[in-house]
Coordinates of C-alpha atoms and ligand atoms in Angstrom, one line a residue:
Chain A
X25 CA 41.8 5.7 16.0
X26 CA 42.8 6.4 12.4
X27 CA 46.4 5.9 11.3
X28 CA 47.5 9.4 10.3
X29 CA 49.8 7.8 7.7
X30 CA 46.9 6.2 5.9
X31 CA 46.9 7.9 2.5
X32 CA 43.8 9.7 1.5
X33 CA 42.1 8.7 -1.7
X34 CA 43.1 11.2 -4.4
X35 CA 40.9 12.1 -7.3
X36 CA 42.9 11.9 -10.6
X37 CA 43.1 15.4 -12.1
X38 CA 45.1 14.6 -15.3
X39 CA 41.9 13.8 -17.1
X40 CA 38.4 15.2 -16.7
X41 CA 36.0 12.9 -14.8
X42 CA 34.3 10.6 -17.2
X43 CA 31.2 8.8 -16.1
X44 CA 31.6 9.8 -12.5
X45 CA 28.5 7.7 -12.0
X46 CA 27.0 5.1 -14.2
X47 CA 23.6 5.8 -12.9
X48 CA 21.4 7.0 -15.7
X49 CA 18.2 7.6 -13.9
X50 CA 16.3 10.8 -13.8
X51 CA 16.5 11.1 -10.1
X52 CA 20.2 10.7 -9.3
X53 CA 22.1 13.0 -11.7
X54 CA 21.0 16.3 -10.2
X55 CA 22.7 15.3 -6.9
X56 CA 25.8 13.6 -8.2
X57 CA 26.3 15.9 -11.2
X58 CA 25.2 19.3 -9.9
X59 CA 25.0 18.8 -6.2
X60 CA 21.3 19.6 -6.4
X61 CA 19.1 18.5 -3.5
X62 CA 15.9 19.4 -1.6
X63 CA 17.5 19.8 1.8
X64 CA 18.5 23.0 3.6
X65 CA 21.4 25.0 2.3
X66 CA 24.5 24.0 4.3
X67 CA 23.1 20.6 5.2
X68 CA 25.8 17.9 5.5
X69 CA 23.5 15.1 4.4
X70 CA 23.8 15.5 0.7
X71 CA 27.5 15.4 1.0
X72 CA 27.4 12.1 2.9
X73 CA 24.7 10.7 0.5
X74 CA 26.8 11.4 -2.5
X75 CA 29.7 9.5 -1.0
X76 CA 27.4 6.6 -0.3
X77 CA 26.1 6.5 -3.8
X78 CA 29.5 6.9 -5.4
X79 CA 30.9 4.1 -3.2
X80 CA 28.1 1.8 -4.3
X81 CA 28.4 2.7 -7.9
X82 CA 32.2 2.2 -8.0
X83 CA 31.9 -1.2 -6.4
X84 CA 29.6 -2.1 -9.3
X85 CA 26.8 -2.7 -6.8
X86 CA 24.2 -0.2 -8.1
X87 CA 22.0 -3.0 -9.3
X88 CA 22.4 -5.1 -6.2
X89 CA 22.0 -2.4 -3.5
X90 CA 19.0 -2.1 -1.3
X91 CA 18.8 0.9 1.1
X92 CA 16.5 1.0 4.1
X93 CA 15.9 4.5 5.2
X94 CA 14.3 6.0 8.3
X95 CA 12.1 9.0 8.9
X96 CA 12.9 12.7 9.2
X97 CA 14.8 14.7 6.5
X98 CA 15.4 11.2 5.0
X99 CA 12.1 11.2 3.3
X100 CA 13.4 13.9 1.0
X101 CA 16.4 11.7 0.2
X102 CA 14.4 9.0 -1.5
X103 CA 14.2 11.2 -4.6
X104 CA 17.9 11.7 -4.6
X105 CA 18.8 8.0 -4.7
X106 CA 18.4 6.0 -7.8
X107 CA 18.6 2.6 -6.0
X108 CA 15.9 0.3 -4.6
X109 CA 14.7 1.5 -1.3
X110 CA 12.5 0.4 1.6
X111 CA 11.3 3.2 3.9
X112 CA 11.0 2.1 7.4
X113 CA 9.7 3.7 10.6
X114 CA 11.8 5.7 13.0
X115 CA 14.3 3.3 14.5
X116 CA 13.2 0.2 12.6
X117 CA 15.7 0.3 9.6
X118 CA 18.2 -2.2 11.0
X119 CA 15.5 -4.8 11.6
X120 CA 14.0 -4.2 8.1
X121 CA 17.5 -4.5 6.6
X122 CA 18.0 -7.8 8.5
X123 CA 14.9 -9.3 6.8
X124 CA 15.9 -8.1 3.4
X125 CA 19.5 -9.3 3.7
X126 CA 18.5 -12.7 4.9
X127 CA 16.3 -13.2 1.8
X128 CA 18.9 -11.7 -0.6
X129 CA 22.3 -12.4 0.9
X130 CA 24.2 -11.5 -2.3
X131 CA 22.9 -7.9 -2.2
X132 CA 24.5 -4.9 -0.6
X133 CA 22.0 -4.0 2.1
X134 CA 22.4 -0.8 4.1
X135 CA 20.5 1.5 6.4
X136 CA 20.5 5.2 6.4
X137 CA 19.3 6.8 9.6
X138 CA 19.6 10.0 11.6
X139 CA 20.7 10.2 15.3
X140 CA 17.1 10.7 16.5
X141 CA 16.0 7.7 14.4
X142 CA 18.8 5.3 15.3
X143 CA 20.1 6.4 18.8
X144 CA 16.8 7.5 20.4
X145 CA 13.9 5.5 19.0
X146 CA 15.9 2.6 17.5
X147 CA 18.8 2.1 19.8
X148 CA 17.8 -1.4 20.8
X149 CA 17.5 -2.4 17.1
X150 CA 20.9 -1.3 16.0
X151 CA 22.5 -2.9 19.1
X152 CA 20.8 -6.2 18.5
X153 CA 21.5 -6.2 14.8
X154 CA 25.2 -5.6 15.6
X155 CA 25.2 -8.2 18.3
X156 CA 23.7 -10.8 16.0
X157 CA 26.6 -10.0 13.6
X158 CA 24.0 -9.4 11.0
X159 CA 25.7 -8.9 7.7
X160 CA 24.4 -5.4 6.9
X161 CA 25.9 -1.9 7.0
X162 CA 24.2 0.7 9.1
X163 CA 25.0 4.3 8.3
X164 CA 24.2 7.0 10.8
X165 CA 24.1 10.6 9.7
X166 CA 24.7 12.2 13.1
X167 CA 24.0 16.0 13.4
X168 CA 23.2 15.9 17.1
X169 CA 19.6 17.1 16.7
X170 CA 16.2 16.2 15.4
X171 CA 16.5 18.4 12.3
X172 CA 13.2 17.8 10.7
X173 CA 11.1 18.7 13.8
X174 CA 12.9 21.9 14.0
X175 CA 16.0 21.4 16.2
X176 CA 15.4 19.3 19.3
X177 CA 17.8 17.4 21.5
X178 CA 18.7 13.8 20.7
X179 CA 20.6 11.2 22.5
X180 CA 23.8 12.3 20.7
X181 CA 23.5 16.1 21.4
X182 CA 26.7 17.3 23.1
X183 CA 26.6 18.9 26.6
X184 CA 26.0 22.6 26.5
X185 CA 24.3 22.6 23.1
X186 CA 21.2 24.7 23.0
X187 CA 18.3 23.1 21.3
X188 CA 14.6 23.8 21.3
X189 CA 14.1 21.5 24.3
X190 CA 17.3 22.1 26.1
X191 CA 17.1 25.9 25.8
X192 CA 19.8 26.7 28.3
X193 CA 22.1 24.0 26.7
X194 CA 22.2 20.3 27.4
X195 CA 22.9 19.8 31.0
X196 CA 24.1 16.4 32.3
X197 CA 22.1 16.7 35.5
X198 CA 18.9 17.3 33.8
X199 CA 19.2 15.6 30.4
X200 CA 21.9 13.0 30.9
X201 CA 25.0 12.4 28.7
X202 CA 25.3 12.0 25.0
X203 CA 25.6 8.4 23.8
X204 CA 28.7 7.7 21.7
X205 CA 27.0 5.1 19.6
X206 CA 30.0 4.2 17.4
X207 CA 32.1 3.4 20.5
X208 CA 29.2 1.4 21.9
X209 CA 28.7 -0.7 18.8
X210 CA 32.5 -1.2 18.2
X211 CA 32.6 -3.2 21.5
X212 CA 30.1 -5.7 20.4
X213 CA 31.4 -9.0 19.1
X214 CA 29.2 -9.2 16.1
X215 CA 30.6 -5.9 14.8
X216 CA 33.3 -6.4 12.1
X217 CA 33.8 -2.8 11.0
X218 CA 33.1 0.4 12.8
X219 CA 34.2 4.0 12.0
X220 CA 33.2 7.6 12.5
X221 CA 33.7 10.2 9.8
X222 CA 32.7 13.8 9.2
X223 CA 31.8 15.9 6.2
X224 CA 32.8 19.3 7.5
X225 CA 35.8 19.6 5.2
X226 CA 37.3 18.1 2.0
X227 CA 39.6 15.8 4.0
X228 CA 36.6 14.6 6.0
X229 CA 34.6 13.9 2.9
X230 CA 37.4 11.8 1.5
X231 CA 37.8 9.9 4.7
X232 CA 34.0 9.4 4.8
X233 CA 34.3 7.7 1.4
X234 CA 37.1 5.5 2.5
X235 CA 35.3 4.3 5.6
X236 CA 32.2 3.6 3.5
X237 CA 34.2 1.6 1.0
X238 CA 35.6 -0.5 3.9
X239 CA 32.3 -1.0 5.5
X240 CA 30.7 -2.2 2.3
X241 CA 33.7 -4.4 1.5
X242 CA 33.4 -5.9 4.9
X243 CA 29.7 -6.7 4.3
X244 CA 30.4 -8.3 0.9
X245 CA 33.1 -10.4 2.5
X246 CA 30.5 -11.6 4.9
X247 CA 32.5 -10.4 8.0
X248 CA 29.4 -9.4 10.0
X249 CA 27.9 -6.1 11.1
X250 CA 29.5 -2.9 9.7
X251 CA 28.8 0.6 10.9
X252 CA 29.7 4.1 9.7
X253 CA 28.8 7.1 11.6
X254 CA 29.0 10.3 9.6
X255 CA 28.9 13.7 11.4
X256 CA 26.9 16.1 9.3
X257 CA 26.0 19.8 9.5
X258 CA 22.5 20.9 10.4
X259 CA 22.8 24.7 10.5
X260 CA 19.0 24.9 10.5
X261 CA 18.6 22.7 13.6
X262 CA 21.6 24.4 15.2
X263 CA 20.2 27.9 14.6
X264 CA 23.5 28.9 13.1
X265 CA 24.4 30.9 10.0
X266 CA 25.0 28.4 7.2
X267 CA 28.6 29.3 6.8
X268 CA 29.4 28.5 10.5
X269 CA 28.1 25.0 10.2
X270 CA 31.4 23.2 9.4
X271 CA 33.3 24.9 12.2
X272 CA 30.7 24.2 14.7
X273 CA 30.6 20.6 13.7
X274 CA 34.4 20.3 13.9
X275 CA 34.8 22.1 17.2
X276 CA 31.7 21.0 19.1
X277 CA 30.2 17.8 17.8
X278 CA 33.5 16.5 16.6
X279 CA 35.2 17.1 19.9
X280 CA 32.9 14.7 21.6
X281 CA 32.2 12.2 18.8
X282 CA 35.8 11.7 17.7
X283 CA 36.5 10.9 14.1
X284 CA 38.4 7.8 13.2
X285 CA 38.2 4.0 12.7
X286 CA 37.1 2.1 15.8
X287 CA 37.2 -1.5 14.5
X288 CA 38.5 -3.3 11.5
X289 CA 38.3 -7.0 10.5
X290 CA 36.7 -7.6 13.9
X291 CA 39.6 -6.1 15.8
X292 CA 39.2 -3.0 18.0
X293 CA 41.5 -0.1 17.2
X294 CA 42.5 1.3 20.5
X295 CA 43.0 5.1 20.7
Chain B
X16 CA 10.0 -34.3 6.0
X17 CA 8.1 -33.3 2.9
X18 CA 7.0 -29.7 2.7
X19 CA 3.8 -30.6 1.0
X20 CA 2.4 -33.3 3.3
X21 CA -0.6 -35.1 2.0
X22 CA -0.7 -37.7 4.8
X23 CA -2.7 -37.0 7.9
X24 CA -0.7 -36.7 11.0
X25 CA -1.5 -35.9 14.6
X26 CA -0.2 -32.3 15.0
X27 CA -0.7 -29.5 17.5
X28 CA -2.1 -26.5 15.9
X29 CA 1.1 -24.6 16.2
X30 CA 3.0 -27.2 14.2
X31 CA 0.2 -27.5 11.7
X32 CA 0.2 -23.7 11.1
X33 CA 4.0 -23.7 10.6
X34 CA 3.8 -26.6 8.2
X35 CA 0.9 -25.0 6.3
X36 CA 2.8 -21.8 6.0
X37 CA 5.9 -23.6 4.7
X38 CA 3.8 -25.5 2.2
X39 CA 2.4 -22.1 1.1
X40 CA 6.0 -21.0 0.4
X41 CA 6.7 -19.0 3.5
X42 CA 10.5 -18.7 3.8
X43 CA 10.9 -16.1 6.5
X44 CA 9.7 -16.0 10.0
X45 CA 10.6 -13.9 13.0
X46 CA 9.1 -13.9 16.4
X47 CA 9.5 -13.5 20.1
X48 CA 8.2 -16.1 22.5
X49 CA 5.0 -15.5 24.3
X50 CA 2.3 -18.0 25.4
X51 CA 0.3 -19.3 23.5
X52 CA 2.2 -18.2 20.4
X53 CA 5.6 -19.7 21.5
X54 CA 5.2 -23.1 19.8
X55 CA 4.5 -21.5 16.5
X56 CA 7.9 -19.8 16.7
X57 CA 9.5 -23.1 17.8
X58 CA 8.1 -25.0 14.8
X59 CA 9.3 -22.4 12.3
X60 CA 12.7 -22.3 14.0
X61 CA 13.0 -26.0 13.6
X62 CA 11.7 -26.3 10.1
X63 CA 12.6 -23.2 8.1
X64 CA 16.4 -23.7 7.8
X65 CA 15.8 -27.1 6.2
X66 CA 13.7 -25.4 3.6
X67 CA 16.3 -22.8 2.7
X68 CA 14.5 -20.2 4.7
X69 CA 15.3 -18.1 7.8
X70 CA 13.8 -17.9 11.2
X71 CA 15.0 -15.2 13.5
X72 CA 14.5 -15.2 17.3
X73 CA 13.9 -11.5 17.4
X74 CA 14.8 -9.4 20.5
X75 CA 11.3 -8.0 20.7
X76 CA 8.0 -8.1 18.8
X77 CA 8.8 -4.7 17.4
X78 CA 12.0 -6.1 15.8
X79 CA 10.2 -9.3 14.7
X80 CA 7.7 -7.4 12.6
X81 CA 10.4 -5.1 11.3
X82 CA 12.4 -8.1 10.1
X83 CA 9.4 -9.7 8.4
X84 CA 8.7 -6.3 6.8
X85 CA 12.2 -6.3 5.2
X86 CA 11.9 -9.9 4.1
X87 CA 8.5 -9.3 2.6
X88 CA 9.6 -6.2 0.8
X89 CA 12.0 -8.3 -1.2
X90 CA 9.0 -10.3 -2.5
X91 CA 9.6 -13.3 -0.2
X92 CA 6.6 -14.9 1.6
X93 CA 7.2 -13.8 5.2
X94 CA 5.3 -14.0 8.5
X95 CA 5.5 -13.1 12.1
X96 CA 3.1 -13.3 15.0
X97 CA 2.5 -13.0 18.7
X98 CA -0.4 -12.7 21.1
X99 CA -2.2 -9.8 22.8
X100 CA 0.6 -7.6 24.3
X101 CA 3.1 -8.6 21.6
X102 CA 0.6 -7.7 18.9
X103 CA 0.1 -4.3 20.6
X104 CA 3.8 -3.6 20.1
X105 CA 3.5 -4.5 16.5
X106 CA 0.6 -2.2 15.7
X107 CA 2.7 0.7 14.6
X108 CA 4.5 -1.4 12.0
X109 CA 1.2 -3.1 11.0
X110 CA -0.2 0.3 10.1
X111 CA 2.8 1.3 8.1
X112 CA 3.1 -2.0 6.3
X113 CA -0.5 -1.8 5.3
X114 CA 0.1 1.6 3.8
X115 CA 3.3 0.5 2.1
X116 CA 1.2 -2.3 0.6
X117 CA 3.5 -5.1 1.7
X118 CA 2.0 -8.6 1.8
X119 CA 2.7 -10.2 5.1
X120 CA 1.0 -12.8 7.4
X121 CA 0.6 -12.3 11.1
X122 CA -0.3 -15.1 13.4
X123 CA -2.3 -13.9 16.4
X124 CA -2.5 -16.8 18.9
X125 CA -4.8 -14.7 21.0
X126 CA -5.6 -15.2 24.7
X127 CA -9.3 -15.5 24.2
X128 CA -11.3 -13.0 22.2
X129 CA -10.6 -9.8 24.1
X130 CA -8.5 -8.6 21.2
X131 CA -11.2 -8.5 18.6
X132 CA -11.0 -4.7 18.3
X133 CA -7.2 -4.8 18.1
X134 CA -7.4 -7.3 15.3
X135 CA -10.3 -5.8 13.3
X136 CA -9.9 -2.1 13.9
X137 CA -6.1 -2.1 13.9
X138 CA -4.5 -0.7 17.0
X139 CA -2.1 1.5 15.0
X140 CA -2.3 5.0 13.8
X141 CA -3.8 6.1 10.6
X142 CA -6.6 5.0 8.3
X143 CA -6.3 1.4 7.5
X144 CA -7.8 -2.1 7.9
X145 CA -6.3 -5.5 7.5
X146 CA -7.8 -8.8 6.5
X147 CA -8.5 -11.0 9.6
X148 CA -9.3 -14.7 9.3
X149 CA -10.5 -16.7 12.3
X150 CA -10.3 -20.5 12.1
X151 CA -12.3 -22.7 14.5
X152 CA -10.2 -25.8 14.3
X153 CA -6.6 -26.9 13.5
X154 CA -7.8 -28.3 10.1
X155 CA -9.3 -25.0 9.2
X156 CA -6.2 -23.1 10.4
X157 CA -4.2 -25.1 7.9
X158 CA -6.4 -24.0 5.1
X159 CA -6.8 -20.4 6.2
X160 CA -3.0 -20.1 6.8
X161 CA -2.4 -21.0 3.2
X162 CA -5.2 -18.7 2.0
X163 CA -3.7 -15.9 4.1
X164 CA -0.5 -16.0 2.1
X165 CA -2.5 -16.0 -1.1
X166 CA -4.7 -13.1 -0.1
X167 CA -1.7 -11.1 1.2
X168 CA -0.1 -11.4 -2.3
X169 CA -3.3 -10.9 -4.1
X170 CA -4.1 -7.6 -2.4
X171 CA -0.6 -6.6 -1.3
X172 CA -2.0 -6.4 2.2
X173 CA -1.3 -7.8 5.6
X174 CA -3.5 -10.8 6.7
X175 CA -4.0 -11.7 10.3
X176 CA -4.8 -15.2 11.4
X177 CA -6.8 -14.9 14.6
X178 CA -6.2 -18.1 16.4
X179 CA -6.2 -18.8 20.1
X180 CA -4.9 -21.1 22.9
X181 CA -7.0 -24.0 21.8
X182 CA -6.0 -23.8 18.1
X183 CA -2.3 -23.6 19.1
X184 CA -2.4 -26.4 21.6
X185 CA -5.0 -28.9 20.4
X186 CA -3.7 -31.8 18.5
X187 CA -5.8 -32.9 15.5
X188 CA -5.0 -35.3 12.6
X189 CA -4.4 -33.1 9.7
X190 CA -2.6 -33.1 6.4
X191 CA -0.8 -30.0 5.1
X192 CA -0.7 -30.3 1.3
X193 CA 0.0 -27.2 -0.8
X194 CA -3.3 -25.7 -1.7
X195 CA -3.6 -24.0 -5.1
X196 CA -5.7 -20.8 -4.9
X197 CA -5.0 -19.7 -8.5
X198 CA -2.5 -17.4 -10.1
X199 CA -1.3 -14.1 -8.7
X200 CA 0.0 -10.9 -10.1
X201 CA 3.8 -10.7 -10.5
X202 CA 5.6 -8.9 -7.6
X203 CA 7.1 -6.3 -9.8
X204 CA 7.0 -3.8 -6.9
X205 CA 9.3 -5.8 -4.7
X206 CA 12.9 -4.6 -4.2
X207 CA 15.8 -6.8 -5.2
X208 CA 18.2 -4.0 -6.1
X209 CA 18.1 -4.8 -9.8
X210 CA 16.6 -1.6 -10.9
X211 CA 19.1 0.6 -9.2
X212 CA 20.7 3.1 -11.6
X213 CA 18.1 2.7 -14.2
X214 CA 15.9 5.7 -13.3
X215 CA 13.1 3.2 -12.5
X216 CA 14.4 2.0 -9.1
X217 CA 11.7 1.0 -6.7
X218 CA 10.7 2.6 -3.5
X219 CA 8.5 0.6 -1.0
X220 CA 7.2 3.1 1.5
X221 CA 4.2 3.9 3.6
X222 CA 3.7 7.5 2.6
X223 CA 3.1 7.3 -1.1
X224 CA 6.5 8.8 -2.0
X225 CA 7.3 8.2 -5.7
X226 CA 10.9 8.1 -6.8
X227 CA 12.0 11.3 -8.6
X228 CA 8.9 13.3 -7.6
X229 CA 9.0 16.3 -5.4
X230 CA 6.8 15.6 -2.5
X231 CA 3.8 13.3 -2.3
X232 CA 0.4 13.1 -3.8
X233 CA -1.7 12.4 -0.7
X234 CA -5.0 12.4 -2.6
X235 CA -4.0 9.7 -5.1
X236 CA -2.2 7.7 -2.4
X237 CA -5.1 7.5 0.0
X238 CA -7.7 7.1 -2.7
X239 CA -5.9 4.1 -4.0
X240 CA -5.8 2.5 -0.6
X241 CA -9.4 3.3 0.1
X242 CA -10.5 1.8 -3.3
X243 CA -8.5 -1.3 -2.5
X244 CA -10.1 -1.7 0.9
X245 CA -13.5 -1.3 -0.7
X246 CA -12.7 -4.1 -3.2
X247 CA -11.5 -6.4 -0.4
X248 CA -14.8 -5.6 1.4
X249 CA -16.7 -6.9 -1.6
X250 CA -14.6 -9.8 -2.5
X251 CA -13.3 -11.5 0.7
X252 CA -16.2 -11.9 3.1
X253 CA -16.2 -15.4 4.5
X254 CA -18.6 -17.1 6.8
X255 CA -20.4 -20.3 7.7
X256 CA -24.2 -20.4 8.3
X257 CA -25.7 -23.5 9.8
X258 CA -29.4 -24.2 10.0
X259 CA -30.3 -20.5 9.6
X260 CA -33.2 -21.0 7.2
X261 CA -35.8 -21.9 9.8
X262 CA -34.1 -20.3 12.8
X263 CA -36.0 -18.3 15.4
X264 CA -32.8 -17.6 17.5
X265 CA -29.5 -17.0 15.7
X266 CA -26.3 -17.4 17.6
X267 CA -23.3 -15.5 16.2
X268 CA -19.9 -16.7 17.3
X269 CA -16.4 -16.9 15.9
X270 CA -13.2 -19.1 16.3
X271 CA -13.1 -22.1 18.6
X272 CA -16.0 -20.7 20.7
X273 CA -18.3 -21.3 17.7
X274 CA -17.6 -25.1 18.0
X275 CA -19.0 -25.0 21.5
X276 CA -21.9 -23.0 20.3
X277 CA -22.6 -25.6 17.6
X278 CA -22.9 -28.3 20.2
X279 CA -25.2 -26.1 22.3
X280 CA -27.3 -25.5 19.2
X281 CA -27.9 -29.2 18.7
X282 CA -29.1 -29.6 22.3
X283 CA -31.5 -26.6 21.9
X284 CA -32.8 -28.0 18.7
X285 CA -33.5 -31.3 20.4
X286 CA -35.6 -29.3 22.9
X287 CA -37.5 -27.7 20.1
X288 CA -35.9 -24.3 20.1
X289 CA -35.1 -23.4 16.5
X290 CA -31.5 -22.2 16.7
X291 CA -29.2 -21.3 13.8
X292 CA -25.5 -20.5 14.0
X293 CA -23.7 -17.9 12.1
X294 CA -19.9 -17.9 12.2
X295 CA -17.9 -15.1 10.6
X296 CA -14.6 -16.5 9.2
X297 CA -13.3 -13.2 8.0
X298 CA -13.6 -10.8 10.9
X299 CA -12.6 -8.0 8.5
X300 CA -14.2 -7.8 6.1
X301 CA -17.1 -8.7 8.3
X302 CA -19.7 -10.8 6.4
X303 CA -22.5 -8.2 6.7
X304 CA -24.9 -9.1 4.0
X305 CA -24.7 -12.8 4.8
X306 CA -25.5 -12.1 8.4
X307 CA -28.5 -9.9 7.5
X308 CA -29.8 -12.8 5.4
X309 CA -29.2 -15.4 8.1
X310 CA -31.0 -13.2 10.7
X311 CA -34.1 -12.8 8.5
X312 CA -37.1 -14.2 10.2
X313 CA -35.3 -14.6 13.6
X314 CA -36.9 -13.1 16.7
X315 CA -33.5 -12.5 18.3
X316 CA -29.8 -12.6 17.5
X317 CA -27.6 -13.8 20.4
X318 CA -23.9 -12.8 20.2
X319 CA -21.5 -15.2 21.9
X320 CA -18.0 -13.9 22.4
X321 CA -15.4 -14.2 25.2
X322 CA -15.2 -10.5 26.0
X323 CA -17.3 -7.7 27.4
X324 CA -18.8 -7.1 23.9
X325 CA -16.8 -6.3 20.9
X326 CA -18.0 -8.2 17.8
X327 CA -21.5 -7.3 18.9
X328 CA -20.8 -3.9 17.5
X329 CA -20.2 -5.4 14.0
X330 CA -23.4 -7.5 14.4
X331 CA -25.4 -4.4 15.4
X332 CA -23.9 -2.3 12.6
X333 CA -24.8 -5.1 10.1
X334 CA -28.4 -5.5 11.3
X335 CA -29.1 -1.8 11.9
X336 CA -31.8 -2.6 14.4
X337 CA -33.8 -4.9 12.2
X338 CA -33.6 -7.7 14.7
X339 CA -33.0 -7.4 18.5
X340 CA -29.4 -8.2 19.4
X341 CA -28.5 -9.5 22.8
X342 CA -25.0 -10.4 24.2
X343 CA -24.8 -13.9 25.7
X344 CA -21.0 -14.0 26.0
X345 CA -18.9 -12.6 28.8
X346 CA -15.5 -11.8 30.0
X347 CA -13.2 -14.7 30.6
X348 CA -12.2 -15.1 34.2
X349 CA -10.2 -18.3 34.0
X350 CA -7.4 -18.3 36.5
X351 CA -4.7 -18.8 33.8
X352 CA -5.7 -15.6 32.1
X353 CA -5.4 -17.3 28.7
X354 CA -9.0 -17.0 27.8
X355 CA -9.7 -20.7 27.8
X356 CA -12.1 -20.3 30.6
X357 CA -15.6 -21.2 31.6
X358 CA -17.4 -20.1 28.5
X359 CA -16.1 -23.1 26.6
X360 CA -18.9 -25.2 28.0
X361 CA -21.8 -26.1 25.7
X362 CA -24.2 -26.6 28.6
X363 CA -23.5 -23.1 29.9
X364 CA -23.9 -21.6 26.4
X365 CA -27.2 -23.5 25.8
X366 CA -28.4 -22.1 29.2
X367 CA -27.6 -18.6 28.2
X368 CA -29.2 -19.0 24.7
X369 CA -32.3 -20.4 26.4
X370 CA -32.5 -17.4 28.7
X371 CA -31.9 -15.0 25.8
X372 CA -34.6 -16.7 23.8
X373 CA -37.1 -16.5 26.7
X374 CA -36.3 -12.9 27.3
X375 CA -34.6 -13.5 30.7
X376 CA -31.5 -11.5 31.7
X377 CA -28.2 -13.1 30.8
X378 CA -25.2 -12.6 33.1
X379 CA -22.0 -11.2 31.7
X380 CA -19.3 -12.4 34.1
X381 CA -18.2 -16.0 34.0
X382 CA -16.7 -17.4 37.2
X383 CA -14.3 -20.2 36.5
Ligands
SF4_421 S1 16.9 20.4 9.1 FE1 19.1 19.9 9.3 S2 19.4 17.8 8.7 FE2 17.3 18.4 7.9 S3 17.7 19.1 5.8 FE3 17.9 21.0 7.1 S4 20.1 21.1 7.6 FE4 19.7 19.0 6.8

């Protein structure tokens, strides 16, 4: 897992931020400048999204990035991202990204999917894309539920969690066990970089950004498949007061899907 | 090997199709092996890397079409394909790609003609149609393959080539020169990342979501697609009508089966029965007006297809009861299950047409 001595990225405070983002479009600034978005209050996705956009921009890749996004609350994200996008079906983003990257190998090609999208419907696609060592970055925003349908169990829902279709809590005997997708993908030979982050607190947000930077760098170096799983809050789908989202994420989801780097430069990082 | 081959060479249909696609500028292919489509994939796998393209052996048909979707969204000419069951798996994406207005070519090396509905109605969800072209020979497949890429780009729409076992596995002497179908609009919709951060970045999606807008405009989105499909209906009907002017009996058949019908027609004419042949080349849009014209003055229209009766619905919908329509086809019962069965027999077809003409009952089943 992550080296605790690994320094966190520090935002310089001796000068006010200038041009935090070079993006000049009408659709991006509300998110990057004011944190404005169309998702639920307390949703973790805009936090993750902002890190993704900042990472791309700071790499100077704004005009060479292509995002492939899935379905769900992601549809609303299209308006928040001022980069070229392809919207795919539930589960299909890794395949669609594969086709795009093969035609434009100089571009930064990434997917953005939820856990229902990637780990339920599209599990086969992300596994094969990783196994092929496809030079794309898949980003999973994992909140452990289908948020958009109104809070149903997914393949990553932790045991005991109450959802609309596991009303007494997810029970292994009845519903099986959660899939730890990051751990699964890290073990595939085609995977060059693999990490799991969380946006439940400031430290987690910084770490998310660092992992994203590394994944994108890995892709641009042509090392193979890179993967970043980001645990995000979904107070709406969890039926929790908004303010309790971060703690629930840390204590429940985070306890099962452990945060940290799992693979770097093609080498597994053992816990 | 030259991409644009003007020399005639003995080629199996699978190879000819791949060569024609490459001559048309196809640089991405993805597929999953399945008879009789397998050799199409093999030929692309062998040839595309030499042309600076990519051919992926996808893990499933679902992934194959997803990969072609991504490649096509960047503006590259991309294709995929399969047969029956594999095409069934692709239907969900075919529907979405149609609505996202992404040009793509899909080779359906069908097992017989039982998939007419799947091809022409679309087996996916939602309100859509795609262009379907059915060649009757390897030579025609070469031309229609290149036309398919042109039409896909012209309309920003998927185009399906409805081939079959015989097209895929019959060797014919064909050339595969690049065919010029005229100029096309610029692909200014395609994503290459370059408009990121400009406020005008692109979004290729199947739900009509415009960048920067709050929500979608369903009315405008669907109206635009419906208008486009109406225009395709007008502009892209293709067919062949042989000896229909004096015909008393009109046979309607498509694909390779039409070639057998053509032979049967000659025999019947020699007997004095005035038979004409109408062959739809575009299965969607179905060449309705041309069929009405061809059937004028006929006492009967006999529909020959290798299935329990699918295209007959389009024939009936076109003629609207003006001429009696009878089925003379039947389900294929060949042991191999590849739909290359007993109906491919011009004597048998002539017999059925004779029965239909005389008002005798025509059996449906075909025992191989
Ligand atoms: S339902 Fe959940 S994931 Fe979707 S926008 Fe609301 S909080 Fe975010």
